[in-house]
Coordinates of C-alpha atoms in Angstrom, one line a residue:
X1 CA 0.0 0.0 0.0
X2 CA 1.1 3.7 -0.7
X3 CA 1.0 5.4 2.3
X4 CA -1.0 8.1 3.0
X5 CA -1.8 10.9 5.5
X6 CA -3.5 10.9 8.9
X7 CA -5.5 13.9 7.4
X8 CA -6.3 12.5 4.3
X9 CA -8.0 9.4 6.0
X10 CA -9.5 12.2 8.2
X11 CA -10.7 14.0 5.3
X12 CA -12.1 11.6 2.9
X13 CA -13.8 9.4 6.1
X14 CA -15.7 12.5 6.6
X15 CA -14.7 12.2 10.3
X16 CA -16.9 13.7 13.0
X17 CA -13.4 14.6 15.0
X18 CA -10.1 13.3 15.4
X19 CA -7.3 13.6 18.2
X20 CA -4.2 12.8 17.5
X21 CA -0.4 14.4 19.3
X22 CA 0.8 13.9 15.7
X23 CA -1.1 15.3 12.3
X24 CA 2.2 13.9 10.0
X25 CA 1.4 10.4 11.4
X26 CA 1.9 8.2 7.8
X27 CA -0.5 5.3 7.3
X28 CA 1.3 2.0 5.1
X29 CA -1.6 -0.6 5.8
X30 CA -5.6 -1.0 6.6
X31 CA -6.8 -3.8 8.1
X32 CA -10.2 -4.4 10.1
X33 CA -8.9 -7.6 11.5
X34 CA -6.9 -7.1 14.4
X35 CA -4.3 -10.2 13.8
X36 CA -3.2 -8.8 11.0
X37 CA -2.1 -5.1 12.2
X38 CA 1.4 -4.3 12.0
X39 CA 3.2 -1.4 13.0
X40 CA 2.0 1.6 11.0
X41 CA -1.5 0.4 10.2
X42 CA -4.9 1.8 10.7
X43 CA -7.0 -0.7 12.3
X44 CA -10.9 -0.5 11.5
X45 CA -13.1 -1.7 14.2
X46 CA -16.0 -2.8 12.0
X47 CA -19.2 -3.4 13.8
X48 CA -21.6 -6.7 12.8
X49 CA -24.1 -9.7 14.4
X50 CA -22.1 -10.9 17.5
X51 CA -18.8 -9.3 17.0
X52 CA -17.7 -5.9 17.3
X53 CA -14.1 -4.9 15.9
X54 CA -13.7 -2.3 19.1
X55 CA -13.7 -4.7 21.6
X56 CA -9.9 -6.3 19.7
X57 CA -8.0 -2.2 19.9
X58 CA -5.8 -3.2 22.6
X59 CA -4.4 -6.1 20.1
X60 CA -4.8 -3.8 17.6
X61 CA -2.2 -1.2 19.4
X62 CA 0.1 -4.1 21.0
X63 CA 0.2 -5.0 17.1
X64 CA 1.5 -1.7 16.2
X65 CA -1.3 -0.1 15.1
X66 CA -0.8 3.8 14.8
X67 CA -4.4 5.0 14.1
X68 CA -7.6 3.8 14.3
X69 CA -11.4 4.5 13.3
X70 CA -14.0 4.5 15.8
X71 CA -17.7 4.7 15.9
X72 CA -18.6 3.8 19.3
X73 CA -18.9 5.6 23.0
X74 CA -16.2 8.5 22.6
X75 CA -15.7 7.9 26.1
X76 CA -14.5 4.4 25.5
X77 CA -12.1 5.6 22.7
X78 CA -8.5 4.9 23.6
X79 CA -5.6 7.8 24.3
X80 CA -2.4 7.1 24.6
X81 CA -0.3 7.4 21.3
X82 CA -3.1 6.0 19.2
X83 CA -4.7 8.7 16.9
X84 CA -8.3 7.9 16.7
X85 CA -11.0 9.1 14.4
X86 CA -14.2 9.5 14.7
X87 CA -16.6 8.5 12.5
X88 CA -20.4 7.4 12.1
X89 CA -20.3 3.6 10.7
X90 CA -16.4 2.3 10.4
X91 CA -17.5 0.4 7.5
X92 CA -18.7 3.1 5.3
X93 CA -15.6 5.1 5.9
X94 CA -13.7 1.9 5.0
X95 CA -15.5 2.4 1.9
X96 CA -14.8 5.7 1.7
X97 CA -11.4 5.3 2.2
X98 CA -11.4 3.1 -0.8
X99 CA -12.5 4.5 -3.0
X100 CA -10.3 7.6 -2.5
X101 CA -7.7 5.0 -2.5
X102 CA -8.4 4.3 -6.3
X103 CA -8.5 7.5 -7.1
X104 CA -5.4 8.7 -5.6
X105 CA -3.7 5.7 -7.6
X106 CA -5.8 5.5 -10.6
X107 CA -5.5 2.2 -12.1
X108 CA -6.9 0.8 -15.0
X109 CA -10.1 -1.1 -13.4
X110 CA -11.9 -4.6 -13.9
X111 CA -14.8 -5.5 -12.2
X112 CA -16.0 -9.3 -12.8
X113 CA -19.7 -10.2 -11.5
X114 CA -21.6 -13.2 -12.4
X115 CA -23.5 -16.4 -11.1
X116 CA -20.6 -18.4 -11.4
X117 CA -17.3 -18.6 -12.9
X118 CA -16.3 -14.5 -11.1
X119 CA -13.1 -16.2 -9.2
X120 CA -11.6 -17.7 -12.3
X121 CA -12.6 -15.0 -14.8
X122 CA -10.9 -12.4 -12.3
X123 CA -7.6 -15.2 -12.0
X124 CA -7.7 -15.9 -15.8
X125 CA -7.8 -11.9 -16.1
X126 CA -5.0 -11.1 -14.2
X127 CA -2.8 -13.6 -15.8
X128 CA -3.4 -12.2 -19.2
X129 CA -2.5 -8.7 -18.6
X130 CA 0.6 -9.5 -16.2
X131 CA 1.6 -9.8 -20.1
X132 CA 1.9 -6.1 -20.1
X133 CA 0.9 -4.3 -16.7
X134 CA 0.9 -4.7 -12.6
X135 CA -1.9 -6.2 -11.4
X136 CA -3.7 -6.5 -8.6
X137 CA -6.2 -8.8 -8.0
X138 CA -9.3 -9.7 -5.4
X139 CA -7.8 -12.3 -3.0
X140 CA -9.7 -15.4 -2.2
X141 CA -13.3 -14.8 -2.2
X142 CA -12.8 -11.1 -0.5
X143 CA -15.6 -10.0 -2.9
X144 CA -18.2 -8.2 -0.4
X145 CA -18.6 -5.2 0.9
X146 CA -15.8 -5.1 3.1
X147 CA -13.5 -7.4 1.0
X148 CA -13.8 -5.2 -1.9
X149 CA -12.6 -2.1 -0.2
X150 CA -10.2 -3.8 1.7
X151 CA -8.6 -5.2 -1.9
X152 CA -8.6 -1.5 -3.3
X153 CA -6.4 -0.2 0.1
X154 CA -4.0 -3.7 -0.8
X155 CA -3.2 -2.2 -3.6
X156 CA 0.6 -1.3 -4.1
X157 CA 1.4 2.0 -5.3
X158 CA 2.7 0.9 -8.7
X159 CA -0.5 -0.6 -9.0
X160 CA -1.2 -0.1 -13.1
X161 CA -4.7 -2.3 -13.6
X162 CA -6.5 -3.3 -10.7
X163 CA -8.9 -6.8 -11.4
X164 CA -11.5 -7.0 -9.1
X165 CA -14.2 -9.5 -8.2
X166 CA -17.9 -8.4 -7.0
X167 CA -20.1 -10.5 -5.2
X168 CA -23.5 -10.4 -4.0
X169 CA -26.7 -11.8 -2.9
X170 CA -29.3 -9.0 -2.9
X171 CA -30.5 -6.1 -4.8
X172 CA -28.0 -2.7 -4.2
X173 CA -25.0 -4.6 -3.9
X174 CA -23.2 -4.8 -6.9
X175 CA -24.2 -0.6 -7.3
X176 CA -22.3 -0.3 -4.3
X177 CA -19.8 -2.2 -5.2
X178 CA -19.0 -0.6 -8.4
X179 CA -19.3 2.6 -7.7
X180 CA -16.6 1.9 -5.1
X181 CA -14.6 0.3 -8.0
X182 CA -15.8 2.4 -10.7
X183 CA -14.8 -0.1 -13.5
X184 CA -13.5 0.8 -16.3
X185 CA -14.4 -2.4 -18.0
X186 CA -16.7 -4.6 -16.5
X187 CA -18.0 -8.2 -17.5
X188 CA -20.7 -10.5 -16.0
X189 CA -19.9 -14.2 -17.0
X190 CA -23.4 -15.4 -17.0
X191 CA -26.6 -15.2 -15.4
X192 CA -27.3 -18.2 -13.5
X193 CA -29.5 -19.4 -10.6
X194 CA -27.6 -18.3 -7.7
X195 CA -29.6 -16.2 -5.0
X196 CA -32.6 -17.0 -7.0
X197 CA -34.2 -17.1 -3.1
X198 CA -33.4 -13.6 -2.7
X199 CA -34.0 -12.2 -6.1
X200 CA -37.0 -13.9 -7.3
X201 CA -36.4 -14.7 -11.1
X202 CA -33.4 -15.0 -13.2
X203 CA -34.6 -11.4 -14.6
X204 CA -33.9 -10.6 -11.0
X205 CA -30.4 -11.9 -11.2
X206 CA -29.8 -10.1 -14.7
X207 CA -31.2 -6.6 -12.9
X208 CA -28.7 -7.7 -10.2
X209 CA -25.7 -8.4 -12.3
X210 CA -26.0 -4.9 -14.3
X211 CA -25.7 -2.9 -11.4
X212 CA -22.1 -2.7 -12.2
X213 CA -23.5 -0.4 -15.1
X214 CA -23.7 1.9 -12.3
X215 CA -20.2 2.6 -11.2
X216 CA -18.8 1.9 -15.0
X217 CA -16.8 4.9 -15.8
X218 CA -18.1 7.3 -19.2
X219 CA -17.2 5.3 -22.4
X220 CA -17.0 1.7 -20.5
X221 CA -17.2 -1.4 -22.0
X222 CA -19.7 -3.9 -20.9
X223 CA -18.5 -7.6 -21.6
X224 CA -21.8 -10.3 -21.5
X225 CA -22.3 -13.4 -22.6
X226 CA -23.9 -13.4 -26.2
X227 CA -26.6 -16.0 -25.7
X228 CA -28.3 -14.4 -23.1
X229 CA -31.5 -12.3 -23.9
X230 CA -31.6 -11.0 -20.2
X231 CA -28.8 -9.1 -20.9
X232 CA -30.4 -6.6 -23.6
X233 CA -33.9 -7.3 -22.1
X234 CA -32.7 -5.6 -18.2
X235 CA -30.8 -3.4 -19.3
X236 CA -30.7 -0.2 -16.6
X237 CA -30.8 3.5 -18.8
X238 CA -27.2 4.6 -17.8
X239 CA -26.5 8.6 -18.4
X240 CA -23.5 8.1 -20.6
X241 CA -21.9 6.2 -23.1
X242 CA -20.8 2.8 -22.9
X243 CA -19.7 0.4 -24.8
X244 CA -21.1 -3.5 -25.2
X245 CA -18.9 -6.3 -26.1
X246 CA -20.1 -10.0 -26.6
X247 CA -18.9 -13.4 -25.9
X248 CA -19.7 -17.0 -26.4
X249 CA -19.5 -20.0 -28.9
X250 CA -21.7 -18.9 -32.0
X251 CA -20.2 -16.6 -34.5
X252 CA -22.7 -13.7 -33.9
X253 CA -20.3 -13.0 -30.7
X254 CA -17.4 -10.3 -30.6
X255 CA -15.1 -12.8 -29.3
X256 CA -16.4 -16.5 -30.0
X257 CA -14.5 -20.0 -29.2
X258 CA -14.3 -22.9 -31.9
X259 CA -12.8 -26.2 -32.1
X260 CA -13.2 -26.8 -28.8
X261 CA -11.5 -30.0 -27.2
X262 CA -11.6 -31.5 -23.6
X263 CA -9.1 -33.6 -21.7
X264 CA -9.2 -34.3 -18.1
X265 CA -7.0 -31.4 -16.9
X266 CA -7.5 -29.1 -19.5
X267 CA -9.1 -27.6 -22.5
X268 CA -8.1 -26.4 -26.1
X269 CA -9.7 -23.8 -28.4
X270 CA -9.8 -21.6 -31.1
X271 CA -10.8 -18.1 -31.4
X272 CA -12.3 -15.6 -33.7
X273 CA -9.5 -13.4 -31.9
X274 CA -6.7 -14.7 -32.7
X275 CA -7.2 -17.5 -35.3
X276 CA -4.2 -19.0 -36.6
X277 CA -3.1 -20.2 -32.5
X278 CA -4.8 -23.0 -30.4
X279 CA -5.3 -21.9 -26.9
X280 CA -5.1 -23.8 -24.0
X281 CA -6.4 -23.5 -20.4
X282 CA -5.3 -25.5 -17.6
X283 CA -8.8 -26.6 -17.1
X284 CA -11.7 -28.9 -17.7
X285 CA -15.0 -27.3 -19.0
X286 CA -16.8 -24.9 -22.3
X287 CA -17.6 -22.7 -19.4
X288 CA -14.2 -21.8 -18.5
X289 CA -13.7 -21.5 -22.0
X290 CA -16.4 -18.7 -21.8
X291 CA -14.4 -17.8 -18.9
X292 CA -10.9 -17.4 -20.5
X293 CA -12.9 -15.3 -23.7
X294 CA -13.6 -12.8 -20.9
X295 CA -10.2 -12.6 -20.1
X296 CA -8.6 -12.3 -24.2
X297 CA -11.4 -9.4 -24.7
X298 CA -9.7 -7.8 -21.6
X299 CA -6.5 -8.6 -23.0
X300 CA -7.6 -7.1 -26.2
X301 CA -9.1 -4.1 -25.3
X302 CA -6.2 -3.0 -22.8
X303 CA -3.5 -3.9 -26.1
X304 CA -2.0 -6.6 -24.4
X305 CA -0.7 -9.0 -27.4
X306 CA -3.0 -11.5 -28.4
X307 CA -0.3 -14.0 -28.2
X308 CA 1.5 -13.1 -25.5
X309 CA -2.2 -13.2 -23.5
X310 CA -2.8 -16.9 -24.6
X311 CA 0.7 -17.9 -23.2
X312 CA 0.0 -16.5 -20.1
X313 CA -3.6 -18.2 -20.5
X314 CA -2.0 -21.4 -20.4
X315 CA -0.1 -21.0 -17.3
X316 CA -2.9 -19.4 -15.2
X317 CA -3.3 -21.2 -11.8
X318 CA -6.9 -21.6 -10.0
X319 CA -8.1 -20.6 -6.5
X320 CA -8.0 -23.4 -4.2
X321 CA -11.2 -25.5 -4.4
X322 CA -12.2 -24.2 -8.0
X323 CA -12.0 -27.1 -10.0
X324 CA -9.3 -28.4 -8.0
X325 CA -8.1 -32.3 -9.3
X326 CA -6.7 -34.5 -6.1
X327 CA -6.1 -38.0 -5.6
X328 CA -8.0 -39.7 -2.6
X329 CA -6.3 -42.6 -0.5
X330 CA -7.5 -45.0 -3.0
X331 CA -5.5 -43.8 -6.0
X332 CA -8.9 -42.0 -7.9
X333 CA -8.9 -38.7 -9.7
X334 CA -11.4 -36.0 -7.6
X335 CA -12.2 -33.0 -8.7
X336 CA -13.1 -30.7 -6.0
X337 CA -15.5 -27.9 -7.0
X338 CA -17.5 -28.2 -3.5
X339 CA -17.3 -24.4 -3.2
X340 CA -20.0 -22.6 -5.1
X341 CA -22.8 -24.1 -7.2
X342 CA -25.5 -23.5 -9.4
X343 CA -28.0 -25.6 -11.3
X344 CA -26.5 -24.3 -14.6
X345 CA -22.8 -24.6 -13.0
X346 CA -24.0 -28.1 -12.1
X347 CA -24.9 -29.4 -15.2
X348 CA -22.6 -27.6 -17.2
X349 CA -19.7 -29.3 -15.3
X350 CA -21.3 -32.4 -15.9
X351 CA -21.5 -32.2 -19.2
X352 CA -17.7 -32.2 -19.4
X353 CA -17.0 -34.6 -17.7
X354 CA -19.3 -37.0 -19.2
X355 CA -17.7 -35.9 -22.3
X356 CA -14.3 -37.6 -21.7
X357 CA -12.7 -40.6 -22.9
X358 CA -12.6 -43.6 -20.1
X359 CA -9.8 -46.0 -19.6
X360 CA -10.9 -49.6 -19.9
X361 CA -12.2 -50.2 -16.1
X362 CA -12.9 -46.8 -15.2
X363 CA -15.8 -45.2 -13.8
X364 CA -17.4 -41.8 -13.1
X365 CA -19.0 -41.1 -9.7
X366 CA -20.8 -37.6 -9.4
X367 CA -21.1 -36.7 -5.2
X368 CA -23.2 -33.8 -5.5
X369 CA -24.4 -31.8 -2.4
X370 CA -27.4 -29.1 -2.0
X371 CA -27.5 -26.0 -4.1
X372 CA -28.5 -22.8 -1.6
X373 CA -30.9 -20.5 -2.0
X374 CA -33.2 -21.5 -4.5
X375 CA -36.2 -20.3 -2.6
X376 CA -39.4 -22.1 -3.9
X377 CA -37.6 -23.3 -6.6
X378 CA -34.9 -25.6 -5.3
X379 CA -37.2 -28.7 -5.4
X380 CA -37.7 -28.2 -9.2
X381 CA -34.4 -27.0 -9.7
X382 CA -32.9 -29.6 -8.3
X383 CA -34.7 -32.8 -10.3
X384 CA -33.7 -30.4 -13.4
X385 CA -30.1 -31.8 -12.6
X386 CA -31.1 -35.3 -13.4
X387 CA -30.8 -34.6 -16.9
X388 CA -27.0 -34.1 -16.8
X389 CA -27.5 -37.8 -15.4
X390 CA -27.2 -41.3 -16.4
X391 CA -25.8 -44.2 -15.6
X392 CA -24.1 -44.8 -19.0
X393 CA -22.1 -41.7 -18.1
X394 CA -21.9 -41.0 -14.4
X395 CA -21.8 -44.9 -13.3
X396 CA -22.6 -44.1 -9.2
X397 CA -24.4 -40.9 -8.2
X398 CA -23.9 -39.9 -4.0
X399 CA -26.3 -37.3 -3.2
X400 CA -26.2 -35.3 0.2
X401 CA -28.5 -32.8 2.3
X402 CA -32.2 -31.8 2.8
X403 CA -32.7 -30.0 -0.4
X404 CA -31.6 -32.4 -3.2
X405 CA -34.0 -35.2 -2.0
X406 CA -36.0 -34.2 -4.9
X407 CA -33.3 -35.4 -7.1
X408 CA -33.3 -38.3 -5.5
X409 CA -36.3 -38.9 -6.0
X410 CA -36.5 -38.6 -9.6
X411 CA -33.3 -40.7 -10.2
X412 CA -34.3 -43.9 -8.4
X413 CA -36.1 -44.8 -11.4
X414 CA -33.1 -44.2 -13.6
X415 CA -30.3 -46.1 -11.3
X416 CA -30.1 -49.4 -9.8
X417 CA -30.3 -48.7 -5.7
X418 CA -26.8 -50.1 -5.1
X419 CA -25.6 -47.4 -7.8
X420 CA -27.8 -44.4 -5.9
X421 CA -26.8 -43.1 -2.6
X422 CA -28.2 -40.5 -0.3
X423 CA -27.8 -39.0 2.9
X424 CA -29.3 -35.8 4.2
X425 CA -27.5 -34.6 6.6
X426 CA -24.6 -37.4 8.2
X427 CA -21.3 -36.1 6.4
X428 CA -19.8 -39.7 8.1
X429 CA -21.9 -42.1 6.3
X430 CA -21.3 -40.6 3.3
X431 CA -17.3 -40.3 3.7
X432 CA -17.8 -43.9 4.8
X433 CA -19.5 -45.2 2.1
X434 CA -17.7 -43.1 0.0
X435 CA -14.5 -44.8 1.1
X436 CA -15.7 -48.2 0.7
X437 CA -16.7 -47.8 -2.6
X438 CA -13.9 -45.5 -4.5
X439 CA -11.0 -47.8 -6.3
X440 CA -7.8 -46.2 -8.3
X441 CA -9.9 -46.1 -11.3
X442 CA -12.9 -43.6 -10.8
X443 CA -12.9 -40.3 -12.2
X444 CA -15.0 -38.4 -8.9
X445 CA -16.8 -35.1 -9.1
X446 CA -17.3 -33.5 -5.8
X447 CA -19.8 -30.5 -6.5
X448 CA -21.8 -28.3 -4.2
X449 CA -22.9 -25.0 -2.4
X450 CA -20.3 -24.0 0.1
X451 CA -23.0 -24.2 2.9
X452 CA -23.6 -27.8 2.7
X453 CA -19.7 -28.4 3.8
X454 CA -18.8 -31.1 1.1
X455 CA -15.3 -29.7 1.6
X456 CA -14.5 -31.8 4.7
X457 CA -15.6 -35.3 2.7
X458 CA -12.9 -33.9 0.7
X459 CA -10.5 -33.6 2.9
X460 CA -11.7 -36.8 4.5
X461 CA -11.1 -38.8 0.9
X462 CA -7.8 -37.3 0.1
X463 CA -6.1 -35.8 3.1
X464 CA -5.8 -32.2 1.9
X465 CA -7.0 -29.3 4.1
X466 CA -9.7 -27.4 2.5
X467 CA -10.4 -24.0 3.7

């Protein structure tokens, strides 16, 4: 982080007050958690549910923090050599903070939303223009409303493009969001099912999505997949120019992907683009093909070199738990996606793999866990997965929690009961049967919303921590 002025965080927090013995005091990190201060940060005591971030400013201070925010009982503020500063609500001058932040250092900025596929578009995005620029990039899943300011104030001062993941599960968030961020380019990677509980309809999610027309700077470009009529049919009226840029797998698109082959651990394709060179991405799956178009538009509009963007394509290294291959104790190929899900991320992932070549012997086993937050949907939603099901290509199908019972239900018709397993809520019996099943031949899907904590019969089965 460029440092930057007591007075400035003063300033631009729109403080009530301060105190402080010394006004020059210089400011080289942020952090609201108060484990990670060290000496010369300004701790940020945010303020949510059980937890409030004042009650951790003596570790803060023993930490070495030099400043802090504070939004609770002046009385209770501390003295000492701390400078404090006083403000309404900690996390909006967090916020605030940000989004001076950005424009003190003025990057170049990318803002990713979607249903699914944000976390690899924004990786696959940074690795491209690392061709040319410094990037930055959204850590993890810090994608919210207090990981997205927190990745703006990350950013070093040499920062030239900053790629940045935004997140959400309600209406107003992705405005807030981007008008932190103001992108200067901003794609959504498709509209999906996800939060379909909160926002009603998939029109809902598409209204959702373009908020991040909102904080798109004049003369943006908009990046959206081409076969989605949501897109054009929720569009917000924005007050100035922008640009739209399409992507996708039929020839109508800006940027379009042909020739399309899938292996195991990775993918090759062809694009409109750049034509006479194959590209290849470290991963299985069209939609990450849809993911890494995203990323060569970026590439493209920001005159990186076309070529130089697909090598760096090819190197580009996922989160952990993203379509993640392991090896359990048994010697079989798992591929751990058990952190986000969709019905449409569900399917489409199935569709890959049911798409590959097997070895004499070998057999695929899909363990797939609820999708969240389907609302009065999720029962329908959920037999809608049977059709990326069968037993010629998935051989033994393990299904876990309340919600996918429906699915259950629909395949027991479909699959012998010794193939078909379910359990709704023991995560024990299913590593055990699990376990007794899986032999060094099985190609294993692990799939599932984060909530229903697949990533412990993950760990169980292979022996790596997931987090």
């Amino acid at each position: 982080m460029k440092a930057i002025r007591l007075m400035d965080v003063v300033k631009y927090t729109k403080a009530i007050d301060y105190t402080a013995k010394d006004r020059q005091i210089s400011i080289t990190s942020v952090e609201f958690d108060a484990r990670k201060v060290t000496p010369g940060s300004l701790f940020v005591p945010l303020v949510g549910g059980a937890t409030d971030g004042h009650s951790y400013i003596q570790q803060a201070l023993d930490n070495g923090a030099v400043a802090t925010l504070w939004s609770a009982d002046p009385a209770q503020a501390p003295s000492d050599d701390l400078a404090v500063v006083f403000v309404d609500d900690t996390l909006q001058a967090l916020q605030d903070l940000a989004n001076f932040y950005r424009r003190d250092l003025n990057p170049i900025v990318v803002g990713v939303t979607g249903s699914n596929g944000k976390t690899t578009t924004k990786d696959m995005t940074a690795m491209v223009l690392q061709a040319k620029y410094r990037v930055h990039k959204t850590q993890g899943n810090y994608n919210n409303e207090i990981g997205l300011p927190y990745t703006l104030l990350q950013m070093p001062e040499d920062t030239q493009v900053a790629v940045i993941e935004m997140g959400m599960s309600d209406f107003g968030e992705i405005k807030q969001l981007s008008e932190i961020a103001q992108p200067d380019i901003a794609a959504i990677t498709l509209i999906g099912e996800s939060h379909l509980e909160f926002l009603g309809s998939r029109a809902g999610i598409a209204q959702a999505k373009l908020e991040i027309l909102y904080g798109l700077k004049p003369n943006g470009v908009l990046l959206y997949p081409a076969n989605e009529p949501l897109i054009e049919s929720e569009m917000p009226e924005i007050d100035q120019p922008i640009y739209l840029r399409s992507f996708g797998f039929t020839d109508h698109a800006d940027a379009f992907a042909y020739d399309m082959v899938e292996e195991v651990d990775r993918t090759y394709f062809k694009t409109n683009l750049e034509p006479n060179v194959t590209c290849t991405i470290p991963v299985l799956g069209a939609y990450n093909v849809s993911n890494a178009l995203i990323a060569l538009s970026v590439a493209e509009l920001l005159d990186v070199p076309l070529e130089q963007a697909i090598f760096q394509l090819a190197n580009f290294q996922l989160t952990a738990n993203r379509l993640e291959w392991l090896t359990t104790h048994q010697g079989a190929r798992l591929l751990n996606d058990a952190y986000n899900a969709s019905p449409t991320s569900v399917l489409a992932v199935l569709k890959s793999l049911a798409a590959l070549n097997l070895a004499p012997g070998q057999r695929r086993i899909a363990v797939l866990g609820d999708v969240r937050e389907l609302g009065e949907a999720s029962a329908q939603l959920h037999r809608s997965l049977a059709q990326g099901l069968a037993p010629e290509s998935f051989e033994r199908v393990y299904l876990f929690g309340p919600e996918i019972a429906s699915l259950y239900e629909t395949l027991q018709d479909r699959y012998e009961a010794s193939h078909l397993f379910y359990e709704p809520a023991d995560h024990s019996r299913l590593i055990a049967q699990l376990q007794a099943d899986l032999t060094d031949k099985d190609l294993v899907l692990v799939k599932s919303s984060f909530g229903t904590d697949l990533l412990q019969v993950v760990t169980a089965l292979t022996g790596k921590e997931t987090h």
